[in-house]
Amino acid sequence: MQTIPQTDPKAGYLAHKAEIDAGIARALDGGWYIGGAEVQAFEREFAAWAGTAEAVACGSGTDALVLALKGLGLRPGDRVATVSHTAVATVAAIEIAGAEPVLIDIDEFYCLDPAALEAALKAPGATRIRAVIPVHLYGQPAAMDRILALARAHGLKVLEDCAQAHGATIGAKKIGAIGDIAAFSLYPTKNLGALGDAGVIATDDRGMAERLRALREYGWRERYISAEAGMNSRLDPLQAAILRVKLKHLDADNARRQAIARAYDEGLGNLPRLITPAVRPTATHVYHQYVVRHPDREGLRERLKAAGIGTNVHYPAPVHLQPAYQGRTPIGPTGMAVTERLLPQVLSLPMYPQMTDADVLRVIAEVRRAVG
Ligand SMILES: *Cc1c(COP(=O)(O)O)cnc(C)c1O
């Protein structure tokens, strides 16, 4: 039997191959290979989909975070609060932008714990915290009501890291339209993925969007004249053409992810020692990952591998324990107890929209067998 992979970006291409190939041909024939009309069309279509006034495309999700932080006007020595349980890119971006990360523990939904943020905002040095980056991890929104209330009370800017949650909602609003500004990764395996590196920033602030369009290209307002010091992080029309096709199918793809998650919930919900994902009331989860917990994670992983079921660990180490950041990056006053307790148990099951119903049933049967 063929192995069911944990994720399958090629299947995402093949599902829309004719449309994507036509988009690529159009971009190549256009004769314009950086920026231009195709990128502008993607920005308009993405903003309309996200529910923000503006979208600014760039080279990666990491760059989207860096540009957004620069756009918020952070200065050297400023601190930015975020989680340790995230893709390292979130923390790397804070340092690349010249600020200092302060790492905060998570709640039972794997996202920034508002109570731990509140404690950090009362601790010594808190006045240097100028912004907070909630990460909507695995496809589930962070506790934005409480985080926004704390941010307003303490004068912090809120940058949403939406890299794993394109289309997740809280009430009637999509994430990315809730904080001051939002960064999305369009890495191939994300819910909306290019066929290469790409990222996009969403904001309602038109002045900010103009500033970001300058910052992503050397700070140019006028060609060859830098009004301020910027960087190079541009999207190319090839990726924009591909993303315009993928964006049309994103809502259907997310609905398929949710249907797979419902089947997993039903098939795996009552097994001994296996914990399926909890969903925050009033939020919708778009299941970038379907993450279970098990005390013998490595044993379970081995048994599933032998049965032809691909899994992955997101992530093997929290950022504060990785060599580059260990002992250097300040941790909030409540510590990392939840992060360090949950992380050794997390396992991501196969999750991508092109999984067949038969694939889903096979994963359920093998997980049931593997947990015994
Ligand atoms: C993928 C990801 C990023 C970085 O995106 P790249 O496009 O790989 O630079 C940032 N934050 C989170 C939470 C991610 O999952």
mmCIF file of C-alpha atoms and ligand atoms in Angstrom:
data_model
loop_
_atom_site.group_PDB
_atom_site.id
_atom_site.type_symbol
_atom_site.label_atom_id
_atom_site.label_comp_id
_atom_site.label_asym_id
_atom_site.label_seq_id
_atom_site.Cartn_x
_atom_site.Cartn_y
_atom_site.Cartn_z
ATOM 1 C CA MET A 1 0.000 0.000 0.000
ATOM 2 C CA GLN A 2 1.153 3.499 -0.791
ATOM 3 C CA THR A 3 2.135 5.767 2.069
ATOM 4 C CA ILE A 4 -0.298 8.584 2.781
ATOM 5 C CA PRO A 5 1.921 11.661 3.172
ATOM 6 C CA GLN A 6 1.391 14.147 5.979
ATOM 7 C CA THR A 7 1.035 16.946 3.420
ATOM 8 C CA ASP A 8 1.103 16.990 -0.389
ATOM 9 C CA PRO A 9 1.656 20.314 -2.175
ATOM 10 C CA LYS A 10 2.022 18.531 -5.526
ATOM 11 C CA ALA A 11 -1.533 17.224 -5.193
ATOM 12 C CA GLY A 12 -2.593 20.873 -4.709
ATOM 13 C CA TYR A 13 -0.956 21.723 -8.033
ATOM 14 C CA LEU A 14 -2.351 18.728 -9.931
ATOM 15 C CA ALA A 15 -5.887 19.448 -8.660
ATOM 16 C CA HIS A 16 -5.871 22.711 -10.654
ATOM 17 C CA LYS A 17 -3.113 21.962 -13.171
ATOM 18 C CA ALA A 18 -4.824 23.235 -16.342
ATOM 19 C CA GLU A 19 -5.807 26.539 -14.719
ATOM 20 C CA ILE A 20 -2.389 27.014 -13.098
ATOM 21 C CA ASP A 21 -0.509 26.146 -16.290
ATOM 22 C CA ALA A 22 -2.636 28.684 -18.192
ATOM 23 C CA GLY A 23 -1.826 31.305 -15.544
ATOM 24 C CA ILE A 24 1.898 30.554 -15.807
ATOM 25 C CA ALA A 25 1.767 30.840 -19.610
ATOM 26 C CA ARG A 26 -0.051 34.181 -19.307
ATOM 27 C CA ALA A 27 2.579 35.483 -16.868
ATOM 28 C CA LEU A 28 5.454 34.352 -19.092
ATOM 29 C CA ASP A 29 3.854 35.892 -22.184
ATOM 30 C CA GLY A 30 3.277 39.107 -20.248
ATOM 31 C CA GLY A 31 6.994 39.848 -20.500
ATOM 32 C CA TRP A 32 7.126 41.445 -17.023
ATOM 33 C CA TYR A 33 8.826 39.301 -14.396
ATOM 34 C CA ILE A 34 8.783 41.264 -11.133
ATOM 35 C CA GLY A 35 5.745 43.143 -9.796
ATOM 36 C CA GLY A 36 3.327 44.610 -12.348
ATOM 37 C CA ALA A 37 -0.327 44.008 -13.210
ATOM 38 C CA GLU A 38 -0.479 40.330 -12.227
ATOM 39 C CA VAL A 39 0.844 41.107 -8.731
ATOM 40 C CA GLN A 40 -1.519 44.083 -8.381
ATOM 41 C CA ALA A 41 -4.454 41.863 -9.372
ATOM 42 C CA PHE A 42 -3.452 39.283 -6.750
ATOM 43 C CA GLU A 43 -3.175 42.025 -4.103
ATOM 44 C CA ARG A 44 -6.683 43.324 -4.949
ATOM 45 C CA GLU A 45 -8.194 39.835 -4.967
ATOM 46 C CA PHE A 46 -6.485 38.817 -1.729
ATOM 47 C CA ALA A 47 -7.606 42.010 0.094
ATOM 48 C CA ALA A 48 -11.189 41.459 -1.090
ATOM 49 C CA TRP A 49 -11.066 37.863 0.146
ATOM 50 C CA ALA A 50 -9.413 38.782 3.487
ATOM 51 C CA GLY A 51 -11.799 41.658 4.181
ATOM 52 C CA THR A 52 -9.101 44.337 4.449
ATOM 53 C CA ALA A 53 -8.676 47.557 2.461
ATOM 54 C CA GLU A 54 -5.215 46.637 1.232
ATOM 55 C CA ALA A 55 -2.871 43.718 0.656
ATOM 56 C CA VAL A 56 0.840 44.065 -0.070
ATOM 57 C CA ALA A 57 2.609 41.053 -1.568
ATOM 58 C CA CYS A 58 6.222 40.204 -0.768
ATOM 59 C CA GLY A 59 8.800 37.431 -0.953
ATOM 60 C CA SER A 60 7.904 35.205 2.033
ATOM 61 C CA GLY A 61 5.942 34.983 5.263
ATOM 62 C CA THR A 62 9.084 35.866 7.202
ATOM 63 C CA ASP A 63 9.508 39.016 5.106
ATOM 64 C CA ALA A 64 5.815 39.850 5.583
ATOM 65 C CA LEU A 65 6.407 39.818 9.367
ATOM 66 C CA VAL A 66 9.618 41.886 9.059
ATOM 67 C CA LEU A 67 7.987 44.462 6.755
ATOM 68 C CA ALA A 68 4.929 44.722 9.009
ATOM 69 C CA LEU A 69 7.157 45.302 12.072
ATOM 70 C CA LYS A 70 9.123 47.970 10.183
ATOM 71 C CA GLY A 71 5.838 49.499 9.072
ATOM 72 C CA LEU A 72 4.701 49.705 12.701
ATOM 73 C CA GLY A 73 7.786 51.838 13.378
ATOM 74 C CA LEU A 74 9.540 49.682 15.949
ATOM 75 C CA ARG A 75 12.880 51.035 17.074
ATOM 76 C CA PRO A 76 16.016 49.193 18.254
ATOM 77 C CA GLY A 77 15.540 48.147 21.867
ATOM 78 C CA ASP A 78 11.772 47.872 21.506
ATOM 79 C CA ARG A 79 10.361 44.540 22.594
ATOM 80 C CA VAL A 80 7.753 42.415 20.868
ATOM 81 C CA ALA A 81 5.799 39.741 22.751
ATOM 82 C CA THR A 82 5.028 36.462 21.015
ATOM 83 C CA VAL A 83 5.003 32.717 21.639
ATOM 84 C CA SER A 84 7.847 30.219 21.783
ATOM 85 C CA HIS A 85 5.609 27.514 20.307
ATOM 86 C CA THR A 86 5.615 28.674 16.677
ATOM 87 C CA ALA A 87 7.591 28.410 13.459
ATOM 88 C CA VAL A 88 10.970 29.938 14.281
ATOM 89 C CA ALA A 89 10.229 32.531 11.581
ATOM 90 C CA THR A 90 7.983 34.496 13.962
ATOM 91 C CA VAL A 91 10.832 35.075 16.411
ATOM 92 C CA ALA A 92 13.512 35.406 13.714
ATOM 93 C CA ALA A 93 11.473 38.186 12.061
ATOM 94 C CA ILE A 94 11.390 40.218 15.296
ATOM 95 C CA GLU A 95 15.182 40.154 15.511
ATOM 96 C CA ILE A 96 15.647 40.820 11.777
ATOM 97 C CA ALA A 97 13.452 43.906 12.220
ATOM 98 C CA GLY A 98 15.836 45.071 14.974
ATOM 99 C CA ALA A 99 13.552 44.473 17.960
ATOM 100 C CA GLU A 100 13.830 42.048 20.878
ATOM 101 C CA PRO A 101 11.418 39.122 21.313
ATOM 102 C CA VAL A 102 9.799 38.359 24.676
ATOM 103 C CA LEU A 103 8.407 34.835 24.689
ATOM 104 C CA ILE A 104 5.059 34.013 26.291
ATOM 105 C CA ASP A 105 3.455 30.677 27.189
ATOM 106 C CA ILE A 106 0.469 29.174 25.337
ATOM 107 C CA ASP A 107 -3.074 28.159 26.270
ATOM 108 C CA GLU A 108 -4.754 24.778 25.718
ATOM 109 C CA PHE A 109 -5.480 25.818 22.103
ATOM 110 C CA TYR A 110 -1.720 26.112 21.376
ATOM 111 C CA CYS A 111 -1.911 29.907 21.057
ATOM 112 C CA LEU A 112 -0.640 32.860 23.123
ATOM 113 C CA ASP A 113 -2.096 32.750 26.644
ATOM 114 C CA PRO A 114 -3.660 36.149 27.402
ATOM 115 C CA ALA A 115 -3.166 35.698 31.165
ATOM 116 C CA ALA A 116 0.575 35.138 30.633
ATOM 117 C CA LEU A 117 0.695 38.209 28.354
ATOM 118 C CA GLU A 118 -1.042 40.256 31.043
ATOM 119 C CA ALA A 119 1.549 39.148 33.609
ATOM 120 C CA ALA A 120 4.378 40.066 31.212
ATOM 121 C CA LEU A 121 2.858 43.525 30.778
ATOM 122 C CA LYS A 122 3.050 44.079 34.546
ATOM 123 C CA ALA A 123 6.603 42.777 34.952
ATOM 124 C CA PRO A 124 9.804 44.911 35.015
ATOM 125 C CA GLY A 125 10.804 45.978 31.495
ATOM 126 C CA ALA A 126 7.207 45.793 30.290
ATOM 127 C CA THR A 127 7.266 49.414 29.127
ATOM 128 C CA ARG A 128 9.631 48.340 26.351
ATOM 129 C CA ILE A 129 7.000 45.948 24.938
ATOM 130 C CA ARG A 130 5.585 47.914 22.020
ATOM 131 C CA ALA A 131 3.835 45.211 20.018
ATOM 132 C CA VAL A 132 2.444 41.700 20.281
ATOM 133 C CA ILE A 133 2.338 38.969 17.629
ATOM 134 C CA PRO A 134 -0.404 36.415 18.288
ATOM 135 C CA VAL A 135 0.149 33.344 16.091
ATOM 136 C CA HIS A 136 -3.012 31.561 14.924
ATOM 137 C CA LEU A 137 -1.254 28.216 15.182
ATOM 138 C CA TYR A 138 -2.337 25.096 13.272
ATOM 139 C CA GLY A 139 -5.285 27.022 11.754
ATOM 140 C CA GLN A 140 -7.018 28.107 14.955
ATOM 141 C CA PRO A 141 -7.427 31.756 15.993
ATOM 142 C CA ALA A 142 -5.672 33.019 19.127
ATOM 143 C CA ALA A 143 -7.775 34.578 21.937
ATOM 144 C CA MET A 144 -8.014 37.880 20.067
ATOM 145 C CA ASP A 145 -10.703 39.548 22.247
ATOM 146 C CA ARG A 146 -8.547 39.436 25.362
ATOM 147 C CA ILE A 147 -5.288 40.082 23.502
ATOM 148 C CA LEU A 148 -6.763 43.156 21.771
ATOM 149 C CA ALA A 149 -8.153 44.486 25.056
ATOM 150 C CA LEU A 150 -4.713 44.150 26.704
ATOM 151 C CA ALA A 151 -3.030 45.739 23.691
ATOM 152 C CA ARG A 152 -5.401 48.731 23.765
ATOM 153 C CA ALA A 153 -4.911 49.171 27.519
ATOM 154 C CA HIS A 154 -1.102 49.120 27.200
ATOM 155 C CA GLY A 155 -0.708 50.945 23.871
ATOM 156 C CA LEU A 156 0.664 47.941 21.972
ATOM 157 C CA LYS A 157 0.363 47.334 18.256
ATOM 158 C CA VAL A 158 -1.080 43.948 17.244
ATOM 159 C CA LEU A 159 0.493 42.074 14.322
ATOM 160 C CA GLU A 160 -1.368 38.843 13.550
ATOM 161 C CA ASP A 161 0.798 35.960 12.309
ATOM 162 C CA CYS A 162 -1.704 34.345 9.932
ATOM 163 C CA ALA A 163 0.771 31.983 8.244
ATOM 164 C CA GLN A 164 -1.229 28.892 9.263
ATOM 165 C CA ALA A 165 -4.779 30.205 9.350
ATOM 166 C CA HIS A 166 -5.885 31.751 6.028
ATOM 167 C CA GLY A 167 -9.677 31.960 6.330
ATOM 168 C CA ALA A 168 -10.109 31.106 10.037
ATOM 169 C CA THR A 169 -12.728 33.313 11.695
ATOM 170 C CA ILE A 170 -13.759 34.751 15.037
ATOM 171 C CA GLY A 171 -17.457 35.579 14.920
ATOM 172 C CA ALA A 172 -18.084 37.231 11.549
ATOM 173 C CA LYS A 173 -14.475 38.388 11.022
ATOM 174 C CA LYS A 174 -11.624 36.636 9.297
ATOM 175 C CA ILE A 175 -8.351 36.597 11.177
ATOM 176 C CA GLY A 176 -5.978 39.107 9.611
ATOM 177 C CA ALA A 177 -8.717 41.754 9.697
ATOM 178 C CA ILE A 178 -8.786 41.921 13.502
ATOM 179 C CA GLY A 179 -5.429 43.370 14.680
ATOM 180 C CA ASP A 180 -3.597 46.430 13.344
ATOM 181 C CA ILE A 181 -1.838 44.516 10.586
ATOM 182 C CA ALA A 182 -1.408 40.888 9.527
ATOM 183 C CA ALA A 183 1.299 38.769 7.878
ATOM 184 C CA PHE A 184 0.530 35.658 5.805
ATOM 185 C CA SER A 185 3.010 33.097 4.507
ATOM 186 C CA LEU A 186 2.190 31.618 1.101
ATOM 187 C CA TYR A 187 4.772 28.814 1.387
ATOM 188 C CA PRO A 188 3.737 25.786 -0.734
ATOM 189 C CA THR A 189 2.274 23.709 2.126
ATOM 190 C CA LYS A 190 0.213 26.519 3.691
ATOM 191 C CA ASN A 191 -3.581 26.636 3.257
ATOM 192 C CA LEU A 192 -2.937 29.131 0.452
ATOM 193 C CA GLY A 193 0.390 28.120 -1.083
ATOM 194 C CA ALA A 194 2.445 29.376 -4.008
ATOM 195 C CA LEU A 195 4.759 27.022 -5.934
ATOM 196 C CA GLY A 196 7.782 28.678 -4.356
ATOM 197 C CA ASP A 197 8.284 31.330 -1.671
ATOM 198 C CA ALA A 198 5.723 34.106 -1.254
ATOM 199 C CA GLY A 199 4.036 36.186 1.431
ATOM 200 C CA VAL A 200 1.445 38.940 1.813
ATOM 201 C CA ILE A 201 0.571 41.624 4.378
ATOM 202 C CA ALA A 202 -3.039 42.681 4.989
ATOM 203 C CA THR A 203 -4.064 46.018 6.502
ATOM 204 C CA ASP A 204 -6.930 48.507 6.523
ATOM 205 C CA ASP A 205 -4.471 51.406 6.695
ATOM 206 C CA ARG A 206 -3.890 52.729 3.169
ATOM 207 C CA GLY A 207 -0.990 54.933 4.261
ATOM 208 C CA MET A 208 0.664 51.878 5.816
ATOM 209 C CA ALA A 209 0.182 49.909 2.581
ATOM 210 C CA GLU A 210 1.896 52.667 0.596
ATOM 211 C CA ARG A 211 4.775 52.684 3.084
ATOM 212 C CA LEU A 212 5.109 48.876 2.843
ATOM 213 C CA ARG A 213 5.159 49.019 -0.970
ATOM 214 C CA ALA A 214 8.115 51.383 -0.662
ATOM 215 C CA LEU A 215 9.857 49.372 2.073
ATOM 216 C CA ARG A 216 9.693 46.137 0.066
ATOM 217 C CA GLU A 217 11.645 47.814 -2.731
ATOM 218 C CA TYR A 218 14.571 49.738 -1.205
ATOM 219 C CA GLY A 219 12.284 52.414 0.261
ATOM 220 C CA TRP A 220 11.644 53.804 -3.219
ATOM 221 C CA ARG A 221 8.765 56.245 -3.594
ATOM 222 C CA GLU A 222 10.192 57.255 -6.923
ATOM 223 C CA ARG A 223 12.253 54.780 -8.935
ATOM 224 C CA TYR A 224 15.955 54.682 -7.955
ATOM 225 C CA ILE A 225 15.421 57.240 -5.132
ATOM 226 C CA SER A 226 15.193 55.765 -1.614
ATOM 227 C CA ALA A 227 13.004 57.925 0.605
ATOM 228 C CA GLU A 228 13.883 55.651 3.528
ATOM 229 C CA ALA A 229 16.066 52.590 4.028
ATOM 230 C CA GLY A 230 14.199 49.525 2.753
ATOM 231 C CA MET A 231 14.814 45.994 1.584
ATOM 232 C CA ASN A 232 14.157 43.805 -1.447
ATOM 233 C CA SER A 233 11.209 41.478 -0.999
ATOM 234 C CA ARG A 234 9.021 41.375 -4.086
ATOM 235 C CA LEU A 235 6.534 38.901 -5.511
ATOM 236 C CA ASP A 236 6.928 37.798 -9.105
ATOM 237 C CA PRO A 237 4.047 37.578 -11.602
ATOM 238 C CA LEU A 238 4.553 33.820 -12.024
ATOM 239 C CA GLN A 239 3.743 33.205 -8.366
ATOM 240 C CA ALA A 240 0.981 35.833 -8.455
ATOM 241 C CA ALA A 241 -0.687 34.026 -11.391
ATOM 242 C CA ILE A 242 -0.478 30.709 -9.521
ATOM 243 C CA LEU A 243 -1.811 32.272 -6.303
ATOM 244 C CA ARG A 244 -4.772 33.866 -8.137
ATOM 245 C CA VAL A 245 -5.872 30.381 -9.186
ATOM 246 C CA LYS A 246 -5.279 28.875 -5.743
ATOM 247 C CA LEU A 247 -7.138 31.747 -4.031
ATOM 248 C CA LYS A 248 -10.304 30.924 -6.017
ATOM 249 C CA HIS A 249 -10.253 27.427 -4.520
ATOM 250 C CA LEU A 250 -9.181 28.364 -0.975
ATOM 251 C CA ASP A 251 -12.634 28.388 0.641
ATOM 252 C CA ALA A 252 -13.466 24.976 -0.849
ATOM 253 C CA ASP A 253 -10.055 23.645 0.216
ATOM 254 C CA ASN A 254 -10.621 24.885 3.787
ATOM 255 C CA ALA A 255 -14.088 23.280 3.839
ATOM 256 C CA ARG A 256 -12.489 19.983 2.801
ATOM 257 C CA ARG A 257 -9.878 20.302 5.584
ATOM 258 C CA GLN A 258 -12.739 20.871 8.051
ATOM 259 C CA ALA A 259 -14.610 17.798 6.773
ATOM 260 C CA ILE A 260 -11.467 15.669 7.196
ATOM 261 C CA ALA A 261 -11.056 17.062 10.738
ATOM 262 C CA ARG A 262 -14.686 16.176 11.582
ATOM 263 C CA ALA A 263 -14.077 12.613 10.407
ATOM 264 C CA TYR A 264 -10.892 12.432 12.519
ATOM 265 C CA ASP A 265 -12.748 13.880 15.539
ATOM 266 C CA GLU A 266 -15.422 11.210 15.225
ATOM 267 C CA GLY A 267 -13.056 8.346 14.498
ATOM 268 C CA LEU A 268 -10.404 9.224 17.089
ATOM 269 C CA GLY A 269 -12.318 11.156 19.760
ATOM 270 C CA ASN A 270 -12.664 8.438 22.386
ATOM 271 C CA LEU A 271 -9.344 6.618 22.335
ATOM 272 C CA PRO A 272 -7.343 6.069 25.529
ATOM 273 C CA ARG A 273 -4.492 8.574 26.008
ATOM 274 C CA LEU A 274 -5.043 10.227 22.585
ATOM 275 C CA ILE A 275 -6.166 13.861 22.719
ATOM 276 C CA THR A 276 -7.809 15.380 19.646
ATOM 277 C CA PRO A 277 -7.773 19.161 19.000
ATOM 278 C CA ALA A 278 -10.009 21.422 21.109
ATOM 279 C CA VAL A 279 -11.753 24.188 19.188
ATOM 280 C CA ARG A 280 -12.263 27.594 20.755
ATOM 281 C CA PRO A 281 -15.960 28.537 21.064
ATOM 282 C CA THR A 282 -17.008 31.249 18.521
ATOM 283 C CA ALA A 283 -13.947 30.519 16.371
ATOM 284 C CA THR A 284 -13.622 28.450 13.218
ATOM 285 C CA HIS A 285 -10.502 26.339 12.763
ATOM 286 C CA VAL A 286 -9.136 25.837 9.227
ATOM 287 C CA TYR A 287 -6.870 22.903 10.143
ATOM 288 C CA HIS A 288 -3.588 23.839 8.562
ATOM 289 C CA GLN A 289 -2.593 20.934 10.786
ATOM 290 C CA TYR A 290 -4.656 18.334 12.641
ATOM 291 C CA VAL A 291 -2.572 17.897 15.796
ATOM 292 C CA VAL A 292 -3.200 15.157 18.348
ATOM 293 C CA ARG A 293 -1.335 14.533 21.593
ATOM 294 C CA HIS A 294 -0.134 11.224 22.947
ATOM 295 C CA PRO A 295 2.262 10.473 25.855
ATOM 296 C CA ASP A 296 4.222 7.994 23.688
ATOM 297 C CA ARG A 297 4.402 10.259 20.646
ATOM 298 C CA GLU A 298 7.567 8.685 19.206
ATOM 299 C CA GLY A 299 6.230 5.129 19.538
ATOM 300 C CA LEU A 300 2.957 6.109 17.894
ATOM 301 C CA ARG A 301 4.864 7.837 15.112
ATOM 302 C CA GLU A 302 6.982 4.742 14.456
ATOM 303 C CA ARG A 303 3.953 2.420 14.346
ATOM 304 C CA LEU A 304 2.153 4.760 11.935
ATOM 305 C CA LYS A 305 5.226 5.011 9.709
ATOM 306 C CA ALA A 306 5.368 1.205 9.519
ATOM 307 C CA ALA A 307 1.671 1.220 8.539
ATOM 308 C CA GLY A 308 2.278 3.719 5.709
ATOM 309 C CA ILE A 309 0.857 6.798 7.441
ATOM 310 C CA GLY A 310 3.032 9.927 7.225
ATOM 311 C CA THR A 311 3.137 12.205 10.260
ATOM 312 C CA ASN A 312 5.133 15.241 11.282
ATOM 313 C CA VAL A 313 5.998 17.112 14.489
ATOM 314 C CA HIS A 314 5.192 20.826 14.619
ATOM 315 C CA TYR A 315 7.542 21.599 16.257
ATOM 316 C CA PRO A 316 10.277 19.358 17.712
ATOM 317 C CA ALA A 317 11.609 22.194 19.932
ATOM 318 C CA PRO A 318 10.126 25.479 21.146
ATOM 319 C CA VAL A 319 12.118 28.507 20.018
ATOM 320 C CA HIS A 320 13.498 29.292 23.511
ATOM 321 C CA LEU A 321 15.229 25.872 23.604
ATOM 322 C CA GLN A 322 16.773 26.096 20.122
ATOM 323 C CA PRO A 323 20.545 26.727 19.939
ATOM 324 C CA ALA A 324 20.258 30.194 18.397
ATOM 325 C CA TYR A 325 17.859 31.528 21.026
ATOM 326 C CA GLN A 326 18.534 29.483 24.148
ATOM 327 C CA GLY A 327 19.242 31.592 27.219
ATOM 328 C CA ARG A 328 19.296 34.765 25.147
ATOM 329 C CA THR A 329 15.652 35.505 24.513
ATOM 330 C CA PRO A 330 13.695 36.732 27.547
ATOM 331 C CA ILE A 331 10.809 34.566 28.680
ATOM 332 C CA GLY A 332 7.686 36.080 30.244
ATOM 333 C CA PRO A 333 7.327 35.925 34.053
ATOM 334 C CA THR A 334 4.922 32.960 34.042
ATOM 335 C CA GLY A 335 7.453 30.695 32.315
ATOM 336 C CA MET A 336 6.895 28.036 29.661
ATOM 337 C CA ALA A 337 5.166 25.276 31.624
ATOM 338 C CA VAL A 338 2.329 24.646 29.141
ATOM 339 C CA THR A 339 4.609 24.874 26.087
ATOM 340 C CA GLU A 340 7.098 22.433 27.600
ATOM 341 C CA ARG A 341 4.376 20.037 28.773
ATOM 342 C CA LEU A 342 2.426 19.887 25.482
ATOM 343 C CA LEU A 343 5.223 20.002 22.926
ATOM 344 C CA PRO A 344 6.749 16.535 23.517
ATOM 345 C CA GLN A 345 3.307 15.018 22.849
ATOM 346 C CA VAL A 346 2.161 16.750 19.644
ATOM 347 C CA LEU A 347 1.804 14.832 16.387
ATOM 348 C CA SER A 348 0.411 16.147 13.096
ATOM 349 C CA LEU A 349 -1.677 13.614 11.148
ATOM 350 C CA PRO A 350 -2.074 13.683 7.348
ATOM 351 C CA MET A 351 -4.028 16.801 6.373
ATOM 352 C CA TYR A 352 -4.408 18.235 2.860
ATOM 353 C CA PRO A 353 -7.540 18.930 0.796
ATOM 354 C CA GLN A 354 -6.840 16.265 -1.841
ATOM 355 C CA MET A 355 -6.957 13.361 0.653
ATOM 356 C CA THR A 356 -9.669 10.941 -0.458
ATOM 357 C CA ASP A 357 -12.370 9.619 1.878
ATOM 358 C CA ALA A 358 -10.608 6.242 1.651
ATOM 359 C CA ASP A 359 -7.323 7.870 2.767
ATOM 360 C CA VAL A 360 -9.104 9.424 5.750
ATOM 361 C CA LEU A 361 -10.655 6.098 6.779
ATOM 362 C CA ARG A 362 -7.293 4.376 6.460
ATOM 363 C CA VAL A 363 -5.610 6.987 8.689
ATOM 364 C CA ILE A 364 -8.366 6.565 11.293
ATOM 365 C CA ALA A 365 -8.101 2.754 11.234
ATOM 366 C CA GLU A 366 -4.302 2.807 11.539
ATOM 367 C CA VAL A 367 -4.264 5.370 14.350
ATOM 368 C CA ARG A 368 -6.863 3.313 16.254
ATOM 369 C CA ARG A 369 -4.723 0.224 15.815
ATOM 370 C CA ALA A 370 -1.503 2.048 16.726
ATOM 371 C CA VAL A 371 -2.836 3.473 20.014
ATOM 372 C CA GLY A 372 -4.149 -0.003 20.915
HETATM 373 C C1 LIG B 1 5.390 29.329 7.669
HETATM 374 C C2 LIG B 1 5.359 30.264 8.818
HETATM 375 C C3 LIG B 1 6.049 31.492 8.819
HETATM 376 C C4 LIG B 1 7.080 31.870 7.799
HETATM 377 O O1 LIG B 1 6.711 31.819 6.506
HETATM 378 P P1 LIG B 1 7.775 31.631 5.309
HETATM 379 O O2 LIG B 1 6.920 31.907 4.124
HETATM 380 O O3 LIG B 1 8.276 30.239 5.378
HETATM 381 O O4 LIG B 1 8.837 32.653 5.498
HETATM 382 C C5 LIG B 1 5.842 32.370 9.881
HETATM 383 N N1 LIG B 1 5.035 32.041 10.900
HETATM 384 C C6 LIG B 1 4.390 30.860 10.957
HETATM 385 C C7 LIG B 1 3.505 30.569 12.124
HETATM 386 C C8 LIG B 1 4.546 29.925 9.927
HETATM 387 O O5 LIG B 1 3.907 28.749 10.005
#
